C-alpha atoms as a printed R data frame, in Angstrom:
   type eleno elety resid chain resno       x       y       z
1  ATOM     1    CA   MET     A     1  -8.803 126.232 -41.705
2  ATOM     2    CA   THR     A     2 -10.333 122.852 -40.944
3  ATOM     3    CA   ILE     A     3  -9.622 121.137 -37.644
4  ATOM     4    CA   LYS     A     4  -7.823 118.356 -39.496
5  ATOM     5    CA   LYS     A     5  -5.466 120.874 -41.119
6  ATOM     6    CA   LEU     A     6  -4.988 122.686 -37.828
7  ATOM     7    CA   LEU     A     7  -4.052 119.500 -35.968
8  ATOM     8    CA   HIS     A     8  -1.792 118.444 -38.829
9  ATOM     9    CA   GLN     A     9  -0.037 121.807 -38.720
10 ATOM    10    CA   ILE     A    10   0.354 121.818 -34.915
11 ATOM    11    CA   PHE     A    11   1.589 118.226 -34.541
12 ATOM    12    CA   LEU     A    12   3.264 117.307 -37.842
13 ATOM    13    CA   LYS     A    13   4.458 120.482 -39.558
14 ATOM    14    CA   ARG     A    14   6.149 122.115 -36.579
15 ATOM    15    CA   LYS     A    15   9.533 121.107 -35.231
16 ATOM    16    CA   GLY     A    16   8.077 121.019 -31.698
17 ATOM    17    CA   GLY     A    17   4.979 119.056 -32.641
18 ATOM    18    CA   LYS     A    18   5.933 116.116 -30.434
19 ATOM    19    CA   THR     A    19   6.187 118.364 -27.399
20 ATOM    20    CA   SER     A    20   2.776 119.880 -28.147
21 ATOM    21    CA   ALA     A    21   1.351 116.375 -28.504
22 ATOM    22    CA   LYS     A    22   2.774 115.374 -25.109
23 ATOM    23    CA   ILE     A    23   1.214 118.432 -23.521
24 ATOM    24    CA   VAL     A    24  -2.174 117.677 -25.087
25 ATOM    25    CA   ASP     A    25  -1.972 114.075 -23.893
26 ATOM    26    CA   LEU     A    26  -1.353 115.253 -20.328
27 ATOM    27    CA   LEU     A    27  -4.178 117.797 -20.413
28 ATOM    28    CA   LEU     A    28  -6.618 115.193 -21.677
29 ATOM    29    CA   ILE     A    29  -6.003 113.309 -18.430
30 ATOM    30    CA   ARG     A    30  -6.415 116.302 -16.097
31 ATOM    31    CA   PRO     A    31  -5.607 120.037 -15.886
32 ATOM    32    CA   TYR     A    32  -2.042 121.061 -15.121
33 ATOM    33    CA   ASN     A    33  -0.164 124.331 -14.840
34 ATOM    34    CA   GLY     A    34   2.934 125.081 -16.903
35 ATOM    35    CA   SER     A    35   5.339 124.256 -14.100
36 ATOM    36    CA   GLN     A    36   3.756 120.852 -13.492
37 ATOM    37    CA   ILE     A    37   3.868 120.035 -17.208
38 ATOM    38    CA   ALA     A    38   7.532 121.072 -17.410
39 ATOM    39    CA   ARG     A    39   8.377 118.813 -14.481
40 ATOM    40    CA   ILE     A    40   6.454 115.815 -15.879
41 ATOM    41    CA   ILE     A    41   7.830 116.145 -19.419
42 ATOM    42    CA   GLU     A    42  11.261 117.100 -18.043
43 ATOM    43    CA   MET     A    43  11.618 120.191 -20.194
44 ATOM    44    CA   ASP     A    44  12.373 123.830 -19.507
45 ATOM    45    CA   TYR     A    45   9.413 125.842 -18.209
46 ATOM    46    CA   ASN     A    46   9.855 128.512 -20.900
47 ATOM    47    CA   THR     A    47   9.689 125.867 -23.623
48 ATOM    48    CA   ILE     A    48   6.449 124.515 -22.187
49 ATOM    49    CA   GLU     A    49   5.001 128.034 -21.947
50 ATOM    50    CA   TYR     A    50   5.861 128.578 -25.624
51 ATOM    51    CA   HIS     A    51   3.984 125.433 -26.630
52 ATOM    52    CA   LEU     A    52   1.034 126.272 -24.385
53 ATOM    53    CA   GLU     A    53   0.823 129.689 -26.030
54 ATOM    54    CA   ILE     A    54   0.658 128.085 -29.472
55 ATOM    55    CA   LEU     A    55  -1.970 125.592 -28.305
56 ATOM    56    CA   CYS     A    56  -4.025 128.403 -26.749
57 ATOM    57    CA   LYS     A    57  -3.810 130.583 -29.867
58 ATOM    58    CA   SER     A    58  -5.014 127.642 -31.954
59 ATOM    59    CA   LYS     A    59  -7.919 127.186 -29.527
60 ATOM    60    CA   LEU     A    60  -6.977 123.605 -28.633
61 ATOM    61    CA   VAL     A    61  -6.126 124.483 -25.024
62 ATOM    62    CA   MET     A    62  -7.411 127.187 -22.694
63 ATOM    63    CA   CYS     A    63  -6.093 128.725 -19.504
64 ATOM    64    CA   GLU     A    64  -8.215 129.723 -16.527
65 ATOM    65    CA   SER     A    65  -6.349 133.058 -16.182
66 ATOM    66    CA   ASP     A    66  -3.118 134.819 -17.118
67 ATOM    67    CA   THR     A    67  -1.474 134.445 -13.717
68 ATOM    68    CA   TYR     A    68   1.439 132.203 -12.783
69 ATOM    69    CA   GLY     A    69   0.261 128.753 -11.752
70 ATOM    70    CA   SER     A    70  -2.995 128.904 -13.699
71 ATOM    71    CA   LEU     A    71  -4.328 125.608 -14.943
72 ATOM    72    CA   TYR     A    72  -4.627 124.657 -18.602
73 ATOM    73    CA   TYR     A    73  -7.514 122.607 -19.976
74 ATOM    74    CA   PRO     A    74  -8.401 121.064 -23.338
75 ATOM    75    CA   THR     A    75 -11.059 123.067 -25.177
76 ATOM    76    CA   ASP     A    76 -14.328 121.678 -26.478
77 ATOM    77    CA   LEU     A    77 -12.801 121.889 -29.964
78 ATOM    78    CA   LEU     A    78 -10.027 119.495 -28.966
79 ATOM    79    CA   LEU     A    79 -12.351 117.213 -27.017
80 ATOM    80    CA   LYS     A    80 -14.800 116.966 -29.937
81 ATOM    81    CA   ASN     A    81 -11.933 116.148 -32.308
82 ATOM    82    CA   HIS     A    82  -9.950 113.900 -29.990
83 ATOM    83    CA   GLU     A    83 -10.205 110.948 -32.386
84 ATOM    84    CA   GLU     A    84  -8.788 113.019 -35.240
85 ATOM    85    CA   SER     A    85  -5.937 114.282 -33.046
86 ATOM    86    CA   GLU     A    86  -5.100 110.695 -32.073
87 ATOM    87    CA   LYS     A    87  -4.921 109.689 -35.761
88 ATOM    88    CA   ILE     A    88  -2.540 112.549 -36.488
89 ATOM    89    CA   LYS     A    89  -0.403 111.756 -33.436
90 ATOM    90    CA   GLU     A    90  -0.184 108.146 -34.649
91 ATOM    91    CA   MET     A    91   1.246 109.479 -37.921
92 ATOM    92    CA   MET     A    92   4.003 111.118 -35.879
93 ATOM    93    CA   THR     A    93   5.185 107.758 -34.572
94 ATOM    94    CA   ILE     A    94   5.017 106.158 -38.006
95 ATOM    95    CA   THR     A    95   7.135 108.881 -39.629
96 ATOM    96    CA   ALA     A    96   9.606 109.095 -36.720
């Protein structure tokens, strides 16, 4: 799957794409743990963990370890394709 298709699937094709996009936007600023993200976005911690799991499986985000409180970071794949992810996230606001 191409990165363009992957980003399209993560942000546009999923019901929770907007939440994933918010998480990515935060992580592009600095690393956060799941609890911090949940507090900032004002969503349930379990919901945030679900989205982080999807982002990690798609190799857009990585976690320093599997322990509670571990920080999440954008991967090189996401950083290299940041411009493409921004274009797709713009499409979300146009279609909303």
